[in-house]
């Protein structure tokens, strides 16, 4: 056996992901990455060394048995592979697309030490898409426990928590504020990175497990967490309301017409389909030259969306340098290929507008990098006298989001931190309030889909324990 | 889906619907609003709650047809269904501990001011109602306002009903006759220019004035930041911090520019909607 392993030929590079032509895709909302073919996925899966110590698994927040599903995929047993994935991951078609794999599972891949990691996410995506196309087989559901759980928010953490609890036999109801389930997967992540049909297919699977989803239901308004437990008969509540409160720069001119929060810009486009205006009723207005403030994935999404909405120029304006961009490498690369331009070491100090209130430019200041700060990144220091005016007519602010305050504000006895995040034990999801659990961005601050899913899973485990012992 | 139980046509452009929405009716309070979406391709629009019946589980909305969505809504009938109806949203009006309050409703603003006047009256306050419209045809709910207020004054811009004059003219007379010290609070709801005019006037008298802002909005839960408004030195979100604000602190000029943000697009959508060429705009 050992001899056989030693003989395994190492294939140094990942099989390339077929994508839409960069310039063509920069003008449409169709998915950028087209997905592997069956032959490619088998070839990619066969690159896996099947290491005994399974380093990739430590990088997966939802603990997918990665070597096992890749082995099955390598053998062409895709039914087996997806079954294996879904033991742990309720949203594989989503994760296969938007997980930052290079910082998680693939980062720990043995091959990555000298070569390119196995394309774990791409294999996952193929298996999930294939199953969605041919019809999903449902996992086993435990007999009803008679316990009721309310899940507040239908984003990645809520969906995962609901799925796990439903499989354990609990009666789960998800309350969603918007008119459609999916949270940030629907309003935030653009269609060209994550088709909405894929999200809805995953949501439908959840419903088949018996999960009820009540849309148009703003907890904190039509009812409170206390009322859910005291009056509506829920035995436990999971709060996964995410980071839905946009931050602004707090600079003069920020309320000018033509300044959007990334949330508004993306919600109009993704959720309300403004790119199909006037067939769809929600408009969006975009100028010729767009500046997107920030350097994360949301900023990349904003800049790429701007091009697709018809902007002639789309700029990422970021106060640090290329090396510090918090966005996934692949997203920054895709943006660049599509023609997004980057203004590094630059930050706005004022947004200028005309008599009609419209943005006419952005006064910026240049930065240089100084000593590393608490985050370990070199601190950007403004250069005195370096002010200049950037010629832009639309500004999208993508500098981050805080926790949505509606639920924290109306839930008595829920401990919050200074930023307004819910204080929850990261090992269990338990909050200061008995029976109330929380996870995802509302606890950690804005992070990734998969981390939120991990938190949903963790909470589901402890909610199950709580209900079992209750 | 949310059923329209009743429709009343107040004028060719002002209509009332009673909607079956028990979840909203159970917890809503005066001053709050809802967001609705008529159909799958529709936009989300905010409308202030004009009345509610907790027992029947209904919400009453009154709206003026302005753009495509409100015109489409106005064309719907009792028995039809609205796709999405979410609420209650926003903070309820704070029923302040004052002896007297003047509640001013201009145009379609009479509808949202009505439950606020009623709440003040139920709290034992002396409520002076002032309602105005451009002309008699656009006047509605005089009877309901009379019931919700201790005394009611009515005016029309063109003098076609009761008296000629703006609500500000009537308000000024009330303040002058009662004495400004006897009017500690004004609540004004109506078109932006009307609320702005009321605030300009009451500011001179030093009378606290609450307005209810109807800003452009998408989600209504604090998520998109579209509805931001400068109040004093701060940026506030109408959807979660409002819709009520101290009218003397509101930056009206900015609000007016922001409200006109999508004017060209709204016009385009409306023209397409009203086009009879078969392009699908009538959907």
XYZ file of C-alpha atoms in Angstrom:
753
model
C 0.000 0.000 0.000
C 2.762 2.419 0.977
C 4.600 1.503 -2.178
C 1.529 2.275 -4.264
C 1.197 5.716 -2.664
C 4.806 6.577 -3.308
C 4.302 5.826 -6.963
C 1.372 8.213 -7.296
C 2.277 10.800 -9.890
C 1.899 14.352 -8.712
C 0.027 16.654 -11.055
C 1.335 20.098 -10.056
C -1.390 22.364 -11.386
C -5.110 22.623 -10.857
C -7.248 21.985 -13.873
C -8.242 25.430 -15.090
C -11.822 26.516 -14.512
C -13.558 27.355 -17.770
C -14.947 30.882 -17.593
C -16.892 33.226 -19.784
C -14.623 35.493 -21.827
C -13.617 38.397 -19.586
C -14.736 41.269 -21.771
C -17.947 39.593 -22.776
C -18.921 38.647 -19.211
C -18.124 42.153 -17.939
C -21.308 43.211 -19.727
C -23.688 40.461 -18.649
C -24.937 38.978 -15.399
C -24.464 35.329 -16.365
C -22.244 33.209 -14.184
C -18.533 33.838 -14.719
C -17.177 30.375 -13.855
C -18.782 27.711 -16.010
C -17.907 24.647 -13.939
C -15.852 21.535 -14.608
C -16.898 18.810 -17.010
C -17.182 15.213 -15.792
C -13.771 14.359 -17.264
C -12.115 17.373 -15.679
C -13.635 16.766 -12.285
C -12.378 13.173 -12.261
C -8.924 14.324 -13.345
C -8.905 16.976 -10.644
C -10.099 14.567 -7.964
C -7.378 12.123 -8.983
C -4.777 14.751 -8.117
C -5.675 14.231 -4.454
C -3.006 12.302 -2.539
C -5.530 10.930 -0.025
C -3.194 11.891 2.813
C -3.708 9.821 5.949
C -3.638 12.864 8.260
C -6.270 14.689 6.159
C -4.899 18.225 6.643
C -7.612 19.767 4.459
C -10.296 18.889 6.980
C -8.931 21.236 9.644
C -9.626 24.092 7.267
C -13.332 23.362 6.841
C -15.606 25.191 9.290
C -18.395 22.664 8.725
C -16.097 19.637 8.896
C -16.840 18.075 5.520
C -15.040 14.730 5.083
C -13.057 16.104 2.170
C -10.746 13.171 1.326
C -13.691 10.765 1.343
C -15.830 12.745 -1.080
C -12.887 13.449 -3.359
C -12.046 9.739 -3.485
C -15.602 8.965 -4.542
C -15.503 11.716 -7.175
C -12.196 10.362 -8.483
C -13.913 7.014 -8.967
C -16.766 8.720 -10.822
C -19.195 7.951 -7.989
C -20.748 11.409 -7.879
C -23.895 10.221 -6.110
C -21.708 8.887 -3.332
C -19.604 12.043 -3.296
C -22.538 14.432 -2.852
C -24.032 12.208 -0.182
C -20.762 12.384 1.700
C -20.610 16.202 1.354
C -24.170 16.630 2.497
C -23.559 14.730 5.690
C -21.995 18.000 6.831
C -22.839 20.729 4.340
C -26.415 21.803 3.682
C -25.474 24.248 0.897
C -22.810 22.584 -1.262
C -23.709 24.340 -4.522
C -23.360 27.665 -2.714
C -20.129 26.761 -0.921
C -18.585 25.305 -4.046
C -18.905 28.788 -5.521
C -18.359 31.345 -2.784
C -16.245 29.709 -0.066
C -12.799 31.265 0.146
C -11.320 27.798 -0.362
C -7.782 29.104 -0.791
C -7.884 30.300 2.821
C -9.638 27.225 4.142
C -9.536 23.599 3.017
C -7.220 24.198 0.066
C -4.756 26.180 2.163
C -3.927 23.029 4.120
C -3.767 20.683 1.111
C -0.443 18.832 1.065
C -0.032 19.590 -2.611
C -0.233 23.313 -1.851
C 3.164 23.185 -0.129
C 4.970 22.876 -3.451
C 2.264 22.994 -6.099
C -1.358 24.046 -6.498
C -3.898 22.647 -4.065
C -6.566 20.231 -5.202
C -9.585 22.202 -6.477
C -11.767 21.032 -3.599
C -14.382 23.744 -4.065
C -14.680 23.083 -7.773
C -15.191 19.369 -7.228
C -17.800 20.132 -4.574
C -19.576 22.495 -6.962
C -19.680 19.889 -9.721
C -21.153 17.215 -7.444
C -23.745 19.614 -6.058
C -24.788 21.005 -9.445
C -25.092 17.522 -10.873
C -27.392 16.502 -8.068
C -29.518 19.645 -8.388
C -29.967 18.854 -12.070
C -30.923 15.240 -11.667
C -33.042 15.602 -8.548
C -32.070 15.594 -4.942
C -32.216 12.611 -2.635
C -33.184 13.686 0.838
C -31.095 12.819 3.855
C -32.592 10.824 6.666
C -34.723 12.759 9.105
C -35.023 11.610 12.712
C -38.517 10.997 14.133
C -40.258 14.150 15.428
C -39.071 15.261 18.855
C -42.036 17.544 19.474
C -39.669 20.486 20.040
C -40.041 23.736 18.137
C -37.170 26.003 17.142
C -37.379 29.476 15.610
C -34.553 30.573 13.357
C -34.342 34.310 12.783
C -32.787 35.111 9.420
C -32.438 32.852 6.398
C -28.848 33.560 5.454
C -26.084 30.944 5.513
C -26.033 30.517 9.303
C -29.819 30.291 9.632
C -30.203 27.841 6.742
C -27.475 25.571 8.106
C -28.808 25.667 11.641
C -32.340 24.937 10.397
C -31.177 22.060 8.232
C -29.257 20.365 11.036
C -32.098 20.770 13.512
C -34.677 19.477 11.047
C -32.588 16.384 10.416
C -32.535 15.801 14.162
C -36.345 15.728 14.185
C -37.103 19.206 15.523
C -39.840 21.376 14.075
C -38.103 24.410 12.606
C -39.546 27.714 11.395
C -37.324 30.297 9.734
C -38.400 33.952 9.896
C -37.067 36.089 7.053
C -37.491 39.863 6.802
C -37.306 40.071 3.009
C -39.754 38.536 0.560
C -37.425 35.699 -0.325
C -35.186 33.372 1.696
C -31.403 33.294 1.390
C -30.269 36.514 3.053
C -26.959 37.783 1.732
C -26.880 34.936 -0.799
C -29.869 36.601 -2.479
C -29.354 40.316 -1.956
C -25.591 40.582 -1.618
C -23.667 38.133 -3.752
C -24.145 38.921 -7.449
C -25.850 36.596 -9.888
C -22.622 36.278 -11.889
C -20.894 34.679 -8.890
C -23.826 32.810 -7.413
C -26.919 32.288 -9.559
C -30.054 32.916 -7.537
C -31.648 29.776 -8.941
C -28.920 27.768 -7.214
C -29.707 29.425 -3.876
C -33.423 28.813 -4.289
C -32.815 25.169 -5.192
C -30.939 24.760 -1.917
C -33.746 26.547 -0.047
C -36.287 24.198 -1.625
C -34.286 21.218 -0.356
C -34.556 22.641 3.116
C -38.318 22.888 2.801
C -38.407 19.246 1.762
C -36.808 18.427 5.116
C -39.889 19.973 6.722
C -38.447 23.393 7.529
C -41.087 26.121 7.379
C -40.028 29.477 5.992
C -42.023 32.591 6.780
C -40.903 35.447 4.549
C -41.983 39.086 5.071
C -41.462 38.519 8.785
C -39.308 41.050 10.611
C -38.569 39.687 14.060
C -38.109 42.622 16.393
C -41.119 44.275 14.759
C -44.149 42.005 14.239
C -43.009 39.907 17.159
C -40.039 39.673 19.505
C -37.748 36.851 20.501
C -39.444 36.825 23.918
C -42.867 36.516 22.325
C -41.670 33.663 20.126
C -40.674 31.758 23.256
C -43.388 32.867 25.673
C -46.416 33.063 23.365
C -45.703 31.205 20.131
C -44.366 28.108 21.890
C -40.854 27.925 20.509
C -38.504 25.979 22.782
C -35.380 27.691 21.482
C -34.432 30.531 19.151
C -31.413 30.894 16.892
C -30.518 34.439 15.839
C -28.644 34.633 12.561
C -29.562 38.104 11.401
C -26.165 38.868 9.928
C -24.318 42.103 9.394
C -26.896 44.111 7.557
C -26.197 47.641 8.715
C -24.027 49.504 6.220
C -21.142 51.632 7.477
C -20.406 54.948 5.823
C -17.188 56.961 5.745
C -18.670 59.906 7.645
C -17.162 62.401 5.222
C -18.838 65.514 3.802
C -21.080 64.954 0.803
C -21.847 61.352 1.589
C -25.596 61.814 1.223
C -25.263 63.240 -2.284
C -27.276 61.601 -5.045
C -25.112 58.954 -6.664
C -23.648 57.673 -3.393
C -24.845 54.173 -2.550
C -24.013 51.801 0.238
C -22.789 48.535 -1.245
C -25.866 46.930 0.297
C -28.232 49.243 -1.557
C -26.296 48.961 -4.802
C -26.208 45.169 -4.636
C -29.737 44.728 -3.266
C -31.252 46.782 -6.051
C -29.268 44.801 -8.575
C -29.352 41.240 -7.235
C -32.546 40.942 -5.248
C -34.690 43.456 -7.104
C -33.155 42.753 -10.546
C -32.588 46.418 -11.363
C -30.389 45.300 -14.255
C -33.607 44.196 -15.916
C -35.310 47.584 -15.420
C -37.846 48.464 -16.813
C -39.053 44.840 -17.157
C -38.569 44.742 -13.400
C -39.774 47.849 -11.615
C -36.832 48.696 -9.359
C -34.435 51.190 -10.934
C -30.757 51.806 -10.401
C -28.858 54.766 -11.680
C -25.253 54.488 -12.677
C -22.918 57.109 -14.032
C -19.977 56.879 -16.406
C -17.253 56.688 -13.782
C -17.820 54.716 -10.623
C -15.637 54.573 -7.515
C -16.113 51.701 -5.091
C -14.620 52.366 -1.666
C -13.080 49.346 0.057
C -11.052 46.278 -0.858
C -13.061 43.267 0.241
C -15.213 40.818 -1.694
C -18.190 43.148 -1.426
C -16.146 45.938 -3.013
C -15.113 43.616 -5.863
C -18.750 42.621 -6.332
C -19.717 46.298 -6.450
C -17.037 47.261 -8.962
C -17.823 44.315 -11.239
C -21.542 45.007 -10.989
C -20.956 48.646 -11.959
C -19.337 47.545 -15.225
C -22.228 45.224 -15.945
C -24.693 48.035 -15.357
C -22.947 50.039 -18.041
C -20.292 52.132 -16.323
C -17.434 53.155 -18.600
C -14.917 53.077 -15.769
C -15.095 51.260 -12.481
C -12.500 51.910 -9.789
C -11.640 50.189 -6.556
C -10.409 52.889 -4.175
C -8.477 51.285 -1.321
C -6.300 52.918 1.284
C -3.754 50.125 1.512
C -1.869 48.376 -1.304
C -2.607 45.389 -3.539
C -0.965 42.991 -1.089
C -3.371 43.886 1.695
C -6.590 43.543 -0.340
C -8.946 41.551 1.893
C -10.838 40.169 -1.117
C -10.309 36.640 -2.381
C -7.429 36.549 -4.852
C -9.668 35.008 -7.475
C -12.249 37.783 -7.106
C -9.654 40.543 -7.424
C -8.212 38.788 -10.471
C -11.594 38.368 -12.078
C -12.319 42.046 -11.452
C -9.025 43.052 -13.045
C -9.586 40.823 -16.069
C -12.959 42.441 -16.580
C -11.446 45.911 -16.610
C -11.925 47.135 -13.048
C -9.173 49.644 -12.210
C -7.482 50.035 -8.850
C -6.517 53.184 -6.997
C -4.380 51.910 -4.118
C -3.151 53.907 -1.130
C -6.004 56.308 -1.727
C -8.961 57.311 0.398
C -11.678 59.918 -0.067
C -12.017 62.884 2.253
C -15.014 64.545 0.622
C -17.612 63.811 -2.024
C -18.330 66.764 -4.287
C -21.708 67.412 -5.861
C -23.465 69.956 -8.076
C -26.552 72.087 -7.469
C -28.805 69.164 -8.302
C -27.179 67.136 -5.571
C -25.347 64.823 -7.963
C -21.846 63.545 -7.413
C -19.319 65.410 -9.553
C -16.085 64.158 -8.065
C -14.323 62.795 -5.046
C -11.606 64.602 -3.175
C -9.036 62.007 -2.109
C -5.817 61.865 -0.183
C -2.866 59.551 -0.882
C -1.469 57.207 1.735
C 1.802 55.433 2.381
C 2.272 52.289 4.424
C 3.809 52.688 7.858
C 4.450 50.245 10.701
C 2.237 47.178 11.125
C -0.874 47.805 13.238
C -2.825 45.520 15.577
C -4.138 43.539 12.597
C -0.565 42.813 11.512
C -1.042 44.784 8.326
C 1.041 47.858 7.645
C -0.835 50.895 8.787
C -1.816 53.360 6.060
C -0.600 56.881 6.833
C -1.998 59.889 4.947
C 0.541 61.947 2.981
C 0.125 65.598 3.788
C -0.656 67.847 0.842
C -1.404 64.937 -1.494
C -5.067 65.780 -2.001
C -6.457 65.436 -5.502
C -9.882 65.179 -7.090
C -10.957 61.937 -8.710
C -13.308 62.417 -11.609
C -16.258 60.171 -10.709
C -20.045 60.541 -10.776
C -21.101 57.499 -8.750
C -19.714 56.247 -5.441
C -20.382 52.887 -3.813
C -19.363 52.612 -0.166
C -18.185 49.068 0.612
C -16.225 49.543 3.833
C -18.154 47.025 5.878
C -21.362 46.428 7.793
C -22.377 46.266 11.410
C -24.934 43.975 13.045
C -28.553 44.718 12.182
C -29.961 46.210 15.388
C -33.651 45.230 15.120
C -33.415 41.967 17.063
C -30.709 42.952 19.588
C -32.622 46.180 20.365
C -35.872 44.387 21.141
C -34.604 41.309 22.996
C -34.451 41.793 26.732
C -31.493 40.302 28.548
C -29.367 39.763 25.465
C -25.780 40.786 26.076
C -24.171 42.865 23.318
C -20.632 44.092 22.824
C -19.557 47.659 22.128
C -20.084 47.278 18.398
C -23.606 45.985 18.932
C -22.775 42.373 18.106
C -24.490 39.683 20.130
C -22.159 38.112 22.670
C -22.272 34.350 22.141
C -20.024 31.497 23.180
C -18.172 30.568 19.978
C -17.996 26.921 21.041
C -21.741 26.596 21.550
C -23.527 29.637 20.136
C -25.174 30.185 23.525
C -26.034 33.784 24.386
C -26.612 35.371 27.788
C -30.298 34.491 27.457
C -31.378 30.907 28.183
C -32.715 29.128 25.116
C -31.443 31.829 22.773
C -28.488 31.037 20.531
C -26.764 33.163 17.916
C -24.175 32.814 15.212
C -22.747 34.201 12.015
C -22.042 37.828 11.256
C -24.340 39.151 14.001
C -21.888 37.610 16.473
C -18.515 37.831 14.709
C -18.984 40.871 12.508
C -18.928 40.585 8.729
C -17.137 37.400 7.680
C -17.649 34.642 5.118
C -20.529 32.393 4.112
C -18.794 29.264 5.317
C -17.861 30.700 8.730
C -21.501 31.673 9.222
C -22.504 28.150 8.225
C -20.017 26.743 10.725
C -21.579 28.896 13.444
C -25.057 27.706 12.421
C -23.896 24.110 12.698
C -22.271 24.686 16.097
C -25.436 26.303 17.414
C -27.608 23.500 16.047
C -25.537 20.985 18.002
C -25.941 22.849 21.271
C -29.604 23.646 20.637
C -30.140 19.921 20.191
C -28.369 19.238 23.482
C -30.355 21.995 25.179
C -33.655 20.597 23.911
C -32.728 17.030 24.757
C -31.896 17.940 28.350
C -34.795 20.367 28.739
C -50.268 36.544 -0.669
C -52.275 39.291 1.001
C -55.906 39.778 0.071
C -57.453 43.167 -0.596
C -60.680 43.020 1.407
C -62.062 46.437 0.614
C -61.403 49.291 -1.776
C -62.603 52.876 -1.553
C -62.006 55.429 -4.274
C -61.676 58.868 -2.686
C -60.779 60.582 -5.941
C -59.400 59.498 -9.297
C -55.925 59.478 -7.735
C -56.502 58.765 -4.032
C -57.554 55.283 -2.995
C -57.959 53.225 0.140
C -57.431 49.528 0.621
C -58.143 47.339 3.594
C -55.657 44.468 3.501
C -55.844 41.145 5.284
C -52.553 41.144 7.224
C -53.112 39.724 10.718
C -49.432 39.542 11.610
C -48.981 43.283 10.991
C -52.300 44.249 12.586
C -51.456 42.384 15.776
C -48.541 44.601 16.727
C -48.627 47.819 14.701
C -48.891 51.245 16.287
C -49.594 54.755 15.087
C -46.768 56.182 13.017
C -45.437 52.907 11.657
C -45.388 51.844 8.020
C -45.480 48.787 5.804
C -43.652 47.817 2.620
C -45.512 46.103 -0.167
C -44.655 44.545 -3.484
C -47.506 43.976 -5.893
C -46.090 41.179 -8.029
C -42.912 39.251 -8.709
C -41.274 41.946 -10.844
C -42.528 44.757 -8.622
C -40.563 47.198 -6.501
C -40.829 47.413 -2.741
C -42.650 50.601 -1.745
C -43.256 51.962 1.767
C -46.701 53.236 2.794
C -47.674 54.589 6.191
C -50.357 52.698 8.104
C -53.584 54.748 8.056
C -55.612 52.468 10.278
C -55.655 48.961 11.722
C -58.093 46.522 13.248
C -56.429 44.024 15.563
C -59.527 41.831 15.873
C -60.184 41.561 12.162
C -56.459 41.410 11.432
C -56.571 44.170 8.854
C -54.428 47.125 7.848
C -55.751 50.167 6.013
C -53.563 52.017 3.548
C -54.386 55.199 1.666
C -52.200 56.257 -1.216
C -51.991 58.719 -4.036
C -51.242 57.461 -7.532
C -47.962 59.024 -8.566
C -45.795 56.528 -10.413
C -46.133 53.145 -12.032
C -46.439 51.069 -8.874
C -49.051 53.250 -7.179
C -51.047 53.403 -10.424
C -50.914 49.627 -10.734
C -51.946 49.318 -7.120
C -54.802 51.739 -7.699
C -56.059 49.567 -10.530
C -56.409 46.561 -8.242
C -59.793 45.632 -6.790
C -61.204 44.027 -3.682
C -60.568 40.295 -3.947
C -57.179 40.766 -5.624
C -53.975 39.747 -3.900
C -50.792 41.683 -3.161
C -47.698 39.488 -3.300
C -45.765 40.832 -0.322
C -46.848 42.952 2.616
C -44.405 43.372 5.484
C -44.570 45.318 8.693
C -44.991 46.991 11.000
C -41.781 48.877 10.243
C -40.245 51.966 11.777
C -40.618 53.362 15.264
C -44.120 54.196 16.514
C -44.911 57.870 17.054
C -43.940 58.874 20.558
C -47.142 59.947 22.302
C -45.668 62.813 24.278
C -46.952 64.046 27.577
C -48.381 67.387 26.488
C -51.766 68.925 27.201
C -52.424 69.959 23.636
C -51.201 68.796 20.260
C -51.973 70.080 16.790
C -52.099 67.310 14.190
C -51.764 68.633 10.658
C -52.565 66.444 7.658
C -51.983 67.715 4.155
C -53.358 65.895 1.114
C -52.868 62.166 1.411
C -51.013 62.860 4.706
C -54.418 63.009 6.407
C -54.390 59.196 6.408
C -51.195 58.622 8.431
C -51.882 61.558 10.765
C -55.261 60.059 11.670
C -54.060 57.170 13.908
C -51.589 59.526 15.570
C -54.325 62.050 16.403
C -56.461 59.207 17.705
C -53.616 57.871 19.873
C -53.065 61.311 21.414
C -56.781 61.664 22.070
C -56.966 58.195 23.613
C -54.109 59.281 25.874
C -56.321 62.109 27.107
C -54.751 64.993 25.201
C -56.550 67.904 23.591
C -56.082 67.290 19.881
C -56.569 70.105 17.390
C -56.786 68.630 13.907
C -56.043 70.599 10.777
C -56.643 68.958 7.440
C -56.189 70.412 4.011
C -56.335 69.423 0.387
C -55.792 71.110 -2.964
C -59.546 71.034 -3.610
C -62.743 69.419 -2.393
C -62.373 66.451 -4.727
C -59.153 65.401 -2.997
C -60.587 65.684 0.502
C -61.326 62.484 2.453
C -61.813 61.180 5.998
C -63.227 64.390 7.439
C -65.571 62.260 9.555
C -62.807 59.995 10.840
C -60.602 62.967 11.630
C -63.474 64.662 13.461
C -63.820 61.559 15.610
C -60.065 61.344 16.247
C -59.654 65.002 17.214
C -61.086 67.256 19.908
C -61.616 69.979 17.333
C -61.058 69.933 13.582
C -60.302 72.697 11.092
C -60.606 72.114 7.374
C -59.198 74.070 4.461
C -58.734 73.793 0.702
C -56.036 75.510 -1.328
C -58.565 76.732 -3.897
C -61.425 77.458 -1.526
C -63.698 74.860 -3.133
C -64.621 73.509 0.322
C -65.015 75.207 3.719
C -62.376 77.885 3.307
C -59.541 78.963 1.050
C -55.981 78.664 2.301
C -53.073 76.351 3.112
C -52.804 74.310 6.301
C -50.019 76.672 7.354
C -52.475 79.578 7.226
C -54.856 77.720 9.524
C -52.045 76.615 11.826
C -50.824 80.189 12.135
C -54.310 81.334 13.127
C -54.554 78.561 15.721
C -51.194 79.469 17.240
C -52.044 83.177 17.265
C -55.475 82.688 18.773
C -54.500 80.125 21.422
C -51.136 81.680 22.160
C -47.886 79.886 21.260
C -47.276 78.855 24.847
C -50.468 76.819 24.773
C -49.340 74.837 21.726
C -46.408 72.723 22.894
C -46.400 70.247 20.003
C -47.265 70.024 16.310
C -47.339 66.813 14.295
C -47.344 67.441 10.545
C -47.669 64.870 7.789
C -48.068 65.564 4.101
C -46.065 66.366 1.002
C -42.485 67.441 1.715
C -43.024 71.120 0.782
C -45.972 71.280 3.166
C -44.064 69.734 6.069
C -41.144 72.029 5.352
C -43.424 75.084 5.324
C -45.018 74.040 8.630
C -41.586 73.598 10.196
C -40.333 76.962 8.952
C -43.320 78.589 10.604
C -43.334 76.721 13.925
C -39.592 77.278 14.256
C -40.246 81.018 14.530
C -42.662 80.314 17.374
C -40.320 77.800 18.992
C -42.926 75.032 18.856
C -41.610 71.481 18.676
C -42.708 69.868 15.411
C -42.664 66.205 14.499
C -42.802 65.165 10.840
C -43.105 61.735 9.235
C -40.693 61.324 6.339
C -41.405 59.219 3.296
C -37.958 58.603 1.821
C -36.866 56.305 -0.983
C -36.404 52.885 0.543
C -35.697 49.290 -0.444
C -35.663 46.846 2.461
C -37.037 49.013 5.274
C -35.022 47.213 7.976
C -31.853 49.295 8.094
C -29.980 47.172 5.629
C -29.595 49.273 2.483
C -29.139 52.807 3.770
C -31.068 54.266 0.834
C -33.430 56.230 3.086
C -30.741 58.203 4.884
C -31.509 61.731 5.894
C -29.469 64.376 7.686
C -31.058 65.292 11.009
C -29.080 67.868 12.984
C -25.471 66.784 12.588
C -26.253 63.129 12.132
C -27.165 60.793 9.301
C -30.279 58.820 10.220
C -32.086 55.991 8.463
C -35.774 56.808 8.013
C -36.709 53.112 8.131
C -35.280 52.247 11.553
C -34.621 55.600 13.245
C -37.846 57.157 11.901
C -40.082 57.754 10.098
C -40.766 60.484 12.710
C -38.163 63.196 13.188
C -37.845 66.652 14.697
C -38.782 68.715 11.657
C -36.606 71.632 12.758
C -33.526 69.410 12.529
C -34.242 67.813 9.147
C -32.111 68.889 6.193
C -35.034 69.431 3.832
C -32.964 70.557 0.860
C -30.986 67.324 0.894
C -34.103 65.216 1.401
C -35.791 66.857 -1.540
C -32.798 66.159 -3.813
C -32.565 62.561 -2.627
C -36.284 62.014 -3.178
C -35.887 63.071 -6.808
C -33.005 60.622 -7.296
C -34.844 58.280 -9.652
C -37.189 60.815 -11.209
C -36.130 60.038 -14.794
C -36.414 56.279 -14.237
C -39.801 56.664 -12.573
C -40.981 58.688 -15.539
C -39.710 56.047 -17.934
C -41.445 53.266 -16.040
C -44.670 55.242 -15.970
C -44.628 56.040 -19.670
C -43.949 52.424 -20.475
C -46.760 51.367 -18.146
C -49.223 53.694 -19.794
C -48.082 52.870 -23.316
C -50.744 50.965 -25.191
C -48.462 49.674 -27.930
C -48.295 46.178 -26.479
C -44.709 46.445 -25.290
C -45.662 44.718 -22.044
C -45.491 47.861 -19.961
C -49.074 47.427 -18.848
C -48.174 44.305 -16.905
